[in-house]
PDB file of C-alpha atoms in Angstrom:
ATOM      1  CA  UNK A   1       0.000   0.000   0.000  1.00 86.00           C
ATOM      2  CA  UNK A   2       1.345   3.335  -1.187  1.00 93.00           C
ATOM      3  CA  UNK A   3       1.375   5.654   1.911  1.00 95.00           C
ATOM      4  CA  UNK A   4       0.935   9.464   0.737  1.00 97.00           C
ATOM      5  CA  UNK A   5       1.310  12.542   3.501  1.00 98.00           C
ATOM      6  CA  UNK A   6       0.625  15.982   3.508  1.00 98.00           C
ATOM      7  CA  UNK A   7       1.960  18.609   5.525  1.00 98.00           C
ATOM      8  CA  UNK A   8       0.105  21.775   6.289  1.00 96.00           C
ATOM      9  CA  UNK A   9       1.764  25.279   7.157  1.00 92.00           C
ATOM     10  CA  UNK A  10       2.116  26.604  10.405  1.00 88.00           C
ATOM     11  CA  UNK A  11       5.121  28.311  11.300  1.00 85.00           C
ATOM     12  CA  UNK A  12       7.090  26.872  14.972  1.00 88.00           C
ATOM     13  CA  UNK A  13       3.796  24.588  15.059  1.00 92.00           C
ATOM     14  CA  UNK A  14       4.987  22.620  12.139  1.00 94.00           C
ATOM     15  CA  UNK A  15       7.744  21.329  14.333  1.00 95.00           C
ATOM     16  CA  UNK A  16       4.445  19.114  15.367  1.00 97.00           C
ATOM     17  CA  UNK A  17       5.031  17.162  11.973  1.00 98.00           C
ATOM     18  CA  UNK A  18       8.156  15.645  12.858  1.00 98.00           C
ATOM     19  CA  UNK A  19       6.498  13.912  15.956  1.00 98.00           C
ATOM     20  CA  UNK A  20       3.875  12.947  14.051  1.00 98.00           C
ATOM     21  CA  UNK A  21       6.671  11.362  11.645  1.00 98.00           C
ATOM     22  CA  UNK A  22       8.206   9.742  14.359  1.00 97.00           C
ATOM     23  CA  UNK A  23       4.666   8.241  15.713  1.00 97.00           C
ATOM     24  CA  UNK A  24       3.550   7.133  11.915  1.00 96.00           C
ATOM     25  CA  UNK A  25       7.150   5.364  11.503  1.00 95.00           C
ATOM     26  CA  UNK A  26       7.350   3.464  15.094  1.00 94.00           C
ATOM     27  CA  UNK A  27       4.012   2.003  13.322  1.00 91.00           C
ATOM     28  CA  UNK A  28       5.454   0.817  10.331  1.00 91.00           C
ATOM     29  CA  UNK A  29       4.047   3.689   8.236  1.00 93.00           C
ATOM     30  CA  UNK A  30       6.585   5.408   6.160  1.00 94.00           C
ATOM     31  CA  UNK A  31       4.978   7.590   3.004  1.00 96.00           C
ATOM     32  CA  UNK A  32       6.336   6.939  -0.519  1.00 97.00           C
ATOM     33  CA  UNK A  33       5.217  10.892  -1.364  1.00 98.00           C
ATOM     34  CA  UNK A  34       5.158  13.798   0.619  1.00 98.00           C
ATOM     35  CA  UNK A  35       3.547  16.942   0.019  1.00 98.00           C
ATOM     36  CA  UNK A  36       4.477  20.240   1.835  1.00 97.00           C
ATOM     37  CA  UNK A  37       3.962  23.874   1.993  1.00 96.00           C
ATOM     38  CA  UNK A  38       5.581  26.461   4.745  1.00 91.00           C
ATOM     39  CA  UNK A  39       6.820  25.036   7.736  1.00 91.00           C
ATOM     40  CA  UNK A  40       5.266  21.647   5.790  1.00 96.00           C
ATOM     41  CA  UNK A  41       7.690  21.369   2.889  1.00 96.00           C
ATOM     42  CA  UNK A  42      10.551  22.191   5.121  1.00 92.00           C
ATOM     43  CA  UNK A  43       9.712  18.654   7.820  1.00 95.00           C
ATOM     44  CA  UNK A  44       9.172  17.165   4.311  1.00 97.00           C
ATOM     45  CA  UNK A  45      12.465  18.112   2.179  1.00 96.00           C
ATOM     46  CA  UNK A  46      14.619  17.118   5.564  1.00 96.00           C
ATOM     47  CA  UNK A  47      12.446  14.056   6.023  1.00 98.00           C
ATOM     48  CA  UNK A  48      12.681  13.053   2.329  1.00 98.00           C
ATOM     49  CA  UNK A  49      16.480  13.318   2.284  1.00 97.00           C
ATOM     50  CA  UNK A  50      16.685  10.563   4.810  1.00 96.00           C
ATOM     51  CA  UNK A  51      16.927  12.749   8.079  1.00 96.00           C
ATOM     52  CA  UNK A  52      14.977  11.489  11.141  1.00 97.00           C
ATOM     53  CA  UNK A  53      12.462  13.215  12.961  1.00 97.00           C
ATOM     54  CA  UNK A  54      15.580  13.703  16.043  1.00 97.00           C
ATOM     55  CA  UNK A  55      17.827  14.415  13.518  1.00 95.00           C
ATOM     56  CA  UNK A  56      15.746  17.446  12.157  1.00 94.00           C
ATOM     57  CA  UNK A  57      14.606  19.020  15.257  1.00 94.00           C
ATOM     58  CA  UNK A  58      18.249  18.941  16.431  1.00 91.00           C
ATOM     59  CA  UNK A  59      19.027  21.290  13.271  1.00 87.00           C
ATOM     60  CA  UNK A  60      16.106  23.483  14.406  1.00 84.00           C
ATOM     61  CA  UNK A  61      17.233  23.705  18.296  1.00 83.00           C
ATOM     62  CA  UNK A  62      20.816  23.926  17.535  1.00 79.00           C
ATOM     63  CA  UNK A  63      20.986  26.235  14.302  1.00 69.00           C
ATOM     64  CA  UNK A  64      20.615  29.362  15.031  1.00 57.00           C
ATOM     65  CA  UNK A  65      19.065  30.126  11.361  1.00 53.00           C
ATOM     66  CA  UNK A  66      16.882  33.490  13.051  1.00 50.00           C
ATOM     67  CA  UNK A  67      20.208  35.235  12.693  1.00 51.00           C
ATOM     68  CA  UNK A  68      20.277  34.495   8.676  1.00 49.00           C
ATOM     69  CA  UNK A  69      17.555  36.729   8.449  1.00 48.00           C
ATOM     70  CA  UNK A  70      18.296  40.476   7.700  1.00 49.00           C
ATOM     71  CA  UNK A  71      15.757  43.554   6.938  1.00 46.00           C
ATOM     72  CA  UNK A  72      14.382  43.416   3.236  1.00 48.00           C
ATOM     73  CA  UNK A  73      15.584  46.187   0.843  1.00 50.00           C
ATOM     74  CA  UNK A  74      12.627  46.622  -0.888  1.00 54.00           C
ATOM     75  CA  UNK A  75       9.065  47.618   0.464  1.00 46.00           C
ATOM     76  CA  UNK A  76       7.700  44.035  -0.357  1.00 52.00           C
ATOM     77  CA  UNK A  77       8.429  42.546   3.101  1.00 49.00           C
ATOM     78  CA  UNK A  78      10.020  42.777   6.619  1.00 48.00           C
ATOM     79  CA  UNK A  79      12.770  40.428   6.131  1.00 54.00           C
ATOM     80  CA  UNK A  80      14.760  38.828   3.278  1.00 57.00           C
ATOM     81  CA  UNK A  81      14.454  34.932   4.178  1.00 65.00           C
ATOM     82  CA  UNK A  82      16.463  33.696   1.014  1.00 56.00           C
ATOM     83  CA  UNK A  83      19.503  34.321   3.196  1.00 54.00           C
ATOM     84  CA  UNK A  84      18.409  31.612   5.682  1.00 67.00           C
ATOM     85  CA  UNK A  85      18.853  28.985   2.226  1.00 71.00           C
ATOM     86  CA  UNK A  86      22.975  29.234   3.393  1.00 69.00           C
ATOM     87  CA  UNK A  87      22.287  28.229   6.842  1.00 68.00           C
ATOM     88  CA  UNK A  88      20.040  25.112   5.560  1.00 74.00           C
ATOM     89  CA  UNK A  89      22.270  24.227   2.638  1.00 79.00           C
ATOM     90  CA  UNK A  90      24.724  23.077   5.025  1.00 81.00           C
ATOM     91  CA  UNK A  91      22.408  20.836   7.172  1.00 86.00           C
ATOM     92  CA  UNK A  92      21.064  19.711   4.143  1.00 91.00           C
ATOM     93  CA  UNK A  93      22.978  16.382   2.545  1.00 91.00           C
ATOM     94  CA  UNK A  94      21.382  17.005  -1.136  1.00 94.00           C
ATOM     95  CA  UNK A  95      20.846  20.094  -3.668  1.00 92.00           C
ATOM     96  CA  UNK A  96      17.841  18.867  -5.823  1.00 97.00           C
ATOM     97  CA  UNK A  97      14.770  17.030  -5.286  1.00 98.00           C
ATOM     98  CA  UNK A  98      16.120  14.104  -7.736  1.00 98.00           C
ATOM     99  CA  UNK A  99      18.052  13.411  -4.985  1.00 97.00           C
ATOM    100  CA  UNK A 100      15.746  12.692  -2.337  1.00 98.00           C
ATOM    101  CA  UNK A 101      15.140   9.437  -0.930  1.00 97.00           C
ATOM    102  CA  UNK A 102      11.344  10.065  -1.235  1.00 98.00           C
ATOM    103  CA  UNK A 103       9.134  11.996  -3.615  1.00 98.00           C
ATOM    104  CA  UNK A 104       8.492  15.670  -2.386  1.00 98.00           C
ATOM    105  CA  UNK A 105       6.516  18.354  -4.186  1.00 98.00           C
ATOM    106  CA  UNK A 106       6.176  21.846  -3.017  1.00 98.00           C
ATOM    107  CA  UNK A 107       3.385  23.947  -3.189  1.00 98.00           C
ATOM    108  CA  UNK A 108       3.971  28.146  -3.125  1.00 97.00           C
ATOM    109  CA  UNK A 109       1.920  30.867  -4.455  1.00 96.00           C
ATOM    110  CA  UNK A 110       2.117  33.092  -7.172  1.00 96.00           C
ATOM    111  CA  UNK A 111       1.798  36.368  -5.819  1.00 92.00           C
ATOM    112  CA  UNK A 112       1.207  38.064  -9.498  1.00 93.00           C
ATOM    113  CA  UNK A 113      -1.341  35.857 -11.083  1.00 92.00           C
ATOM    114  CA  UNK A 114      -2.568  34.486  -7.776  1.00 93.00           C
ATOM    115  CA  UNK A 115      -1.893  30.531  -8.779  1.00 95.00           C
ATOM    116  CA  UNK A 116      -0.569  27.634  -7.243  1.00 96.00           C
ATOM    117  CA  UNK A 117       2.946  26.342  -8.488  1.00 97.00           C
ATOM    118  CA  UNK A 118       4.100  22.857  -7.234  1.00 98.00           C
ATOM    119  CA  UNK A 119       7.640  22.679  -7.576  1.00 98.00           C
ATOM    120  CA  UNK A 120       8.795  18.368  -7.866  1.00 98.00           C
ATOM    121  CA  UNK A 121      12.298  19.174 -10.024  1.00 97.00           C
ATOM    122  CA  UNK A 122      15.392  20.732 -10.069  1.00 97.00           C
ATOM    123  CA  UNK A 123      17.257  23.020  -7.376  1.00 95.00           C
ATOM    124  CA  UNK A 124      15.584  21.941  -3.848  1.00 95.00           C
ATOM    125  CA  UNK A 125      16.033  24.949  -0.858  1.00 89.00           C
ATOM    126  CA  UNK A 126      14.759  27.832  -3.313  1.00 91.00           C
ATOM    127  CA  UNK A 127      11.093  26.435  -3.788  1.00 95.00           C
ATOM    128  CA  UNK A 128      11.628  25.125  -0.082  1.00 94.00           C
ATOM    129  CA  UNK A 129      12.805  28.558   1.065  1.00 90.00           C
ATOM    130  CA  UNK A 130       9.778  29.765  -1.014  1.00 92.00           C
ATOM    131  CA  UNK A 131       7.053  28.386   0.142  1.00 93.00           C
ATOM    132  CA  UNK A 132       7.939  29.415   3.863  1.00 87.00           C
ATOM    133  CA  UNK A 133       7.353  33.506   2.890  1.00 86.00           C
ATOM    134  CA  UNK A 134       4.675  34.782   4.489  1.00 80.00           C
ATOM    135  CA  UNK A 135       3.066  37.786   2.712  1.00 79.00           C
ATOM    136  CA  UNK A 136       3.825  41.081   4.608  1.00 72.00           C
ATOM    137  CA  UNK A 137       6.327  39.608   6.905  1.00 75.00           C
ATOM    138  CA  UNK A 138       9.256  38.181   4.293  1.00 79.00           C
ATOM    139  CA  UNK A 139       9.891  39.529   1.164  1.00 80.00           C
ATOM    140  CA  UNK A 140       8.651  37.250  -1.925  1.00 87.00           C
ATOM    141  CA  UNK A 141      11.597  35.345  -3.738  1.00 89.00           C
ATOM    142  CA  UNK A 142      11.866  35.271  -7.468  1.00 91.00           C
ATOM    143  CA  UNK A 143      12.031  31.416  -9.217  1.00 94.00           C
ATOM    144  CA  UNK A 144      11.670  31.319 -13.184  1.00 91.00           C
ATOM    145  CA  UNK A 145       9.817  34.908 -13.249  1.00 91.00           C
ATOM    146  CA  UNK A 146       7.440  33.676 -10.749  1.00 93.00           C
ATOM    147  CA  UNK A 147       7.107  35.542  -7.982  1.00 94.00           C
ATOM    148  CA  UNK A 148       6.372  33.500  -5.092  1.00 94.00           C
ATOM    149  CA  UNK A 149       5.447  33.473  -1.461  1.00 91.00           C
ATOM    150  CA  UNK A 150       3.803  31.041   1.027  1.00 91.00           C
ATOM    151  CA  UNK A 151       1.784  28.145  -0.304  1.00 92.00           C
ATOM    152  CA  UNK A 152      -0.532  28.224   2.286  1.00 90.00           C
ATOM    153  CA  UNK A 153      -2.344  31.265   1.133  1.00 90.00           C
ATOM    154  CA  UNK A 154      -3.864  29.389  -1.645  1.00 93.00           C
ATOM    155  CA  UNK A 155      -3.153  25.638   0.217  1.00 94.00           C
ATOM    156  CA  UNK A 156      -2.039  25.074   3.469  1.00 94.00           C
ATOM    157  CA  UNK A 157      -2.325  21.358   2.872  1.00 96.00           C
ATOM    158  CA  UNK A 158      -1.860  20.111  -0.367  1.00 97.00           C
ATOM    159  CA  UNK A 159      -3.779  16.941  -0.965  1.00 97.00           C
ATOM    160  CA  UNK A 160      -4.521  17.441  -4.354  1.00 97.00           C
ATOM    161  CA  UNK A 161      -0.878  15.638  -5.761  1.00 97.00           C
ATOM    162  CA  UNK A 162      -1.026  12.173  -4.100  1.00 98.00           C
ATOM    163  CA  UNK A 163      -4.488  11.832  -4.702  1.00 97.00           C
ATOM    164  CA  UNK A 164      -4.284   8.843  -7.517  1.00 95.00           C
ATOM    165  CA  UNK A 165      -0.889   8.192  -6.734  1.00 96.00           C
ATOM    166  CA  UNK A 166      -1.712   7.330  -3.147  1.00 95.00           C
ATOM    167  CA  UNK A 167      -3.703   4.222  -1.633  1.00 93.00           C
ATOM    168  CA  UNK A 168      -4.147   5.981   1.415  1.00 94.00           C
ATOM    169  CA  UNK A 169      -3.720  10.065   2.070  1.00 96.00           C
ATOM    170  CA  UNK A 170      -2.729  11.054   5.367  1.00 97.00           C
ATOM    171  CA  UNK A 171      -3.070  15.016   5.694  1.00 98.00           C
ATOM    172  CA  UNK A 172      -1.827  16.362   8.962  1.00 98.00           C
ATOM    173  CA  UNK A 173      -2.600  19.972   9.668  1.00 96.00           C
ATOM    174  CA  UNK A 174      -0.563  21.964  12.464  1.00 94.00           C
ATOM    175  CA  UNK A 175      -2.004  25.780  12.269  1.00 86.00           C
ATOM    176  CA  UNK A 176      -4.674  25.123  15.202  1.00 81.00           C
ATOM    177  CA  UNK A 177      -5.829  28.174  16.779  1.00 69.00           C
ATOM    178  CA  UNK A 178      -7.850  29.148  19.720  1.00 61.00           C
ATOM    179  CA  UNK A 179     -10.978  30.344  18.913  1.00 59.00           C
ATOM    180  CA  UNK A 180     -11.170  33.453  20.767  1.00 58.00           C
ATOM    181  CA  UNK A 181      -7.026  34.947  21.251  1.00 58.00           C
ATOM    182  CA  UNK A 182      -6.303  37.358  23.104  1.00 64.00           C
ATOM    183  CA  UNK A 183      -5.211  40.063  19.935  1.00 61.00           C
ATOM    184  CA  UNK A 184      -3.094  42.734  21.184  1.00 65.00           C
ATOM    185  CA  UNK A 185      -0.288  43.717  19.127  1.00 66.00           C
ATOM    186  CA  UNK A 186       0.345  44.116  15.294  1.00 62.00           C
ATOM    187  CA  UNK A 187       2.259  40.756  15.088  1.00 60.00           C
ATOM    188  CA  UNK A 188      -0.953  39.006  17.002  1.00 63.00           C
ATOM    189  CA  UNK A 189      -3.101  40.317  14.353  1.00 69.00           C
ATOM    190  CA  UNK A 190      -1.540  39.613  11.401  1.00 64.00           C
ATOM    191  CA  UNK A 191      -1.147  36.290  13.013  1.00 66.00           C
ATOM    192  CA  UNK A 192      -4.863  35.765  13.681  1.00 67.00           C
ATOM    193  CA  UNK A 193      -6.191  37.230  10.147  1.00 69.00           C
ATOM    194  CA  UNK A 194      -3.544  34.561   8.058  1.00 66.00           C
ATOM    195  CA  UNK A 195      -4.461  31.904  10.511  1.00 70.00           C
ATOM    196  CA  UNK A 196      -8.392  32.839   9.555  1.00 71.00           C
ATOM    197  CA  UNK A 197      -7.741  33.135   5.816  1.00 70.00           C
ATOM    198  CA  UNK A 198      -5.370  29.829   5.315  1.00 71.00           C
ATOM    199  CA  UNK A 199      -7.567  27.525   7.713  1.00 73.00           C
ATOM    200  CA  UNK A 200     -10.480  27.860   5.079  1.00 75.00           C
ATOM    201  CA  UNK A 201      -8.777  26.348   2.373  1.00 86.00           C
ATOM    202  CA  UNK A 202      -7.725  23.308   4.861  1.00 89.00           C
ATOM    203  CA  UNK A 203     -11.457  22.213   5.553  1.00 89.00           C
ATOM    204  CA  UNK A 204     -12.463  21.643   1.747  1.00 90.00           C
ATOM    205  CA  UNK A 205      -9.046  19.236   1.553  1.00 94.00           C
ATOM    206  CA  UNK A 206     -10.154  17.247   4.781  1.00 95.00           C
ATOM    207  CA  UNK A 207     -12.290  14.964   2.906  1.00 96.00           C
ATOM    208  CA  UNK A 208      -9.522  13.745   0.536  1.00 97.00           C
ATOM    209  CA  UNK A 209      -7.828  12.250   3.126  1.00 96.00           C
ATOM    210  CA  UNK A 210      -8.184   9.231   4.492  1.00 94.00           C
ATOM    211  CA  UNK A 211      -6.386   9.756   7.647  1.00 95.00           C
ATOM    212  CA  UNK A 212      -6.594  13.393   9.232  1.00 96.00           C
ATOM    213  CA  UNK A 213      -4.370  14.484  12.058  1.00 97.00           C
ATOM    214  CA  UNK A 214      -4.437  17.995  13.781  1.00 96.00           C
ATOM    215  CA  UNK A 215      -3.313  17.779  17.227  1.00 96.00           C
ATOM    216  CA  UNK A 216      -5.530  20.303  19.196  1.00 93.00           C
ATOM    217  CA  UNK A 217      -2.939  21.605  21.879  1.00 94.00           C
ATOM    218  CA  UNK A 218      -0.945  23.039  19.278  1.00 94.00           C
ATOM    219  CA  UNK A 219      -3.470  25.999  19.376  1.00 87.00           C
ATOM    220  CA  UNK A 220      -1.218  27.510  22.418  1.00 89.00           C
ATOM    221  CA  UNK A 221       1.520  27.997  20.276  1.00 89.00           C
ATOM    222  CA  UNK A 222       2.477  30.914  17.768  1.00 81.00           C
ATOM    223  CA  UNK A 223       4.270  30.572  14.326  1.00 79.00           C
ATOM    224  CA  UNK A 224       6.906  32.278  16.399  1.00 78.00           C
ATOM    225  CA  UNK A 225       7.695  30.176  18.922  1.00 83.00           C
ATOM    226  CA  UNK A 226      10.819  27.991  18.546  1.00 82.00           C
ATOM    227  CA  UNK A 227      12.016  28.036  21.498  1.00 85.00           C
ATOM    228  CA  UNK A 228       9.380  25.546  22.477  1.00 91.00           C
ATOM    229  CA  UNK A 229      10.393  23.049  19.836  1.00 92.00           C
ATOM    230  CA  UNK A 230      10.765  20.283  22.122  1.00 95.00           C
ATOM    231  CA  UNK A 231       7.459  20.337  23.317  1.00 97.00           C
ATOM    232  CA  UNK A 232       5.774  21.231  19.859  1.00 96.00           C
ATOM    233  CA  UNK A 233       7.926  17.672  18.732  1.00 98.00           C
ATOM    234  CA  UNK A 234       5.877  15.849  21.858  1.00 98.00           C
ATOM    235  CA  UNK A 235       2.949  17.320  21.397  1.00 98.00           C
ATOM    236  CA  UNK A 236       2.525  15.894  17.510  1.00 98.00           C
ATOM    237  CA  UNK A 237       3.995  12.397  18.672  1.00 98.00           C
ATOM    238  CA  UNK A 238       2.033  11.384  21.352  1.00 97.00           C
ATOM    239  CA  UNK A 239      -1.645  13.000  19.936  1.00 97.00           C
ATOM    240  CA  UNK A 240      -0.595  10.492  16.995  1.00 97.00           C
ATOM    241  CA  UNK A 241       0.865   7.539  18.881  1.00 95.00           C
ATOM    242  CA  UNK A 242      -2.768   7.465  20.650  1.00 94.00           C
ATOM    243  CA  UNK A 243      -4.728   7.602  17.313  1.00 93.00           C
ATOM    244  CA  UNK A 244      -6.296   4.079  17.302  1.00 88.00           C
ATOM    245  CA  UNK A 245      -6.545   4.202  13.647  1.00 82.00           C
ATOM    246  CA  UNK A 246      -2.742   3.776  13.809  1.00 84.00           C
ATOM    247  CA  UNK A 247      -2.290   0.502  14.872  1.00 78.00           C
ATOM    248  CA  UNK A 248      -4.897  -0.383  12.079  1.00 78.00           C
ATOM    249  CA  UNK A 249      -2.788   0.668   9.667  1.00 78.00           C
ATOM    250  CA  UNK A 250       0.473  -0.561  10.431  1.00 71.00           C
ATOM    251  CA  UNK A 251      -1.002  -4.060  10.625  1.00 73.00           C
ATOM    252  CA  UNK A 252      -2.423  -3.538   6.945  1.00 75.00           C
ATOM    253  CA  UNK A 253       0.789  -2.762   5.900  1.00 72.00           C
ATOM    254  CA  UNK A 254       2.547  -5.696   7.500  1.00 65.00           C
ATOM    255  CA  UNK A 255       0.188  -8.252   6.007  1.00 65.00           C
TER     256      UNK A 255
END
């Protein structure tokens, strides 16, 4: 059975999907295609070049990629996060998504024409790097005249690819919010209305999958907050290493 896995957006809460990697695998389930955008395709592009779920949140604790970012020089964003691509190229063991142990595809949006573009070939961190730009708060970055920022905007979890090259979909979505936040600053704001916009275009993909995971604590986390990793990691692996459908599956993949 051909395991298929998408991984939503979510900023420091997508540090959720490597526990939930590490759950799936200690079942037997290991996806032969994985699907990312945001904090998403950056668990997947690690996880796809044959890094473990330890392995990756070691680079997060221990890297100190925050001081790779630098003020934008244009008006189009805060920060220029194409500079963090240096810090990553060195944790990373491979340039190009041939490479990869396991199929990834990327998905980031066209800020100009207001498309998806799924990225499966060539050069790896820059689509990566890409779809991790949130509009406002990092300046776009510029791949074969597209202009591109954060997939989630159009799909925070992008089903759409494995479907018919999947036997089973697992979607896992890690941008939980509480329903009524406490909104008082211009960071907690923008926070709130992207969290708003992207989660709609998450419930229309639920019913592709045939296995949906969202751990609810991760609602007490921001995209910011990396300095909670560990317990972000925990938090994904035991909400999945209680799923009961788990066991289920691992057993139909045995037999």
């Amino acid at each position: 059975m051909k395991i298929g896995i998408a991984l939503s957006g979510g900023g420091a809460r997508g540090i959720a999907h490597l526990g939930v990697l590490k759950a799936l695998e200690e079942n037997g389930i290991r996806p032969h295609m994985i699907t990312g955008t945001s904090a998403g395709a950056l668990a997947g592009a690690f996880y796809a070049a044959g890094l473990s779920p330890e392995q990756i949140l070691s680079i997060i604790t221990q890297t100190s990629f925050l001081r790779a970012l630098r003020p934008a020089t244009n008006l189009r964003g805060l920060l220029r996060i194409d500079l963090i691509q240096a810090v990553f190229r060195r944790q990373m063991p491979v340039d190009t998504f041939e490479e990869l142990n396991t199929k990834l595809i990327v998905a980031t949006t066209d800020l100009t024409y207001g498309e998806l573009v799924y990225f499966s070939s060539g050069e790896l961190l820059r689509p990566v790097t890409a779809s991790t730009c949130i509009p406002g708060l990092f300046a776009p970055i510029e791949i074969n005249g597209h202009c591109l920022i954060d997939g989630g905007v159009l799909n925070n979890m992008p089903v759409e690819p494995l479907v018919g090259h999947s036997d089973f979909i697992i979607g896992v979505h890690t941008n939980c919010y509480p329903e009524r936040p406490e909104i008082r600053s211009l960071r907690s704001t923008m926070e709130r209305a992207f969290q708003l916009a992207i989660n709609d275009n998450v419930r229309e993909r639920i019913p592709l999958c045939n296995l949906f995971i969202e751990p609810p604590e991760l609602s007490k986390f921001t995209i910011f907050d990396l300095k909670r990793a560990q317990e972000i990691f925990d938090i994904g692996y035991e909400y999945t290493k209680s799923l009961p459908a788990l066991e289920m599956i691992g057993r139909r993949l045995a037999s």
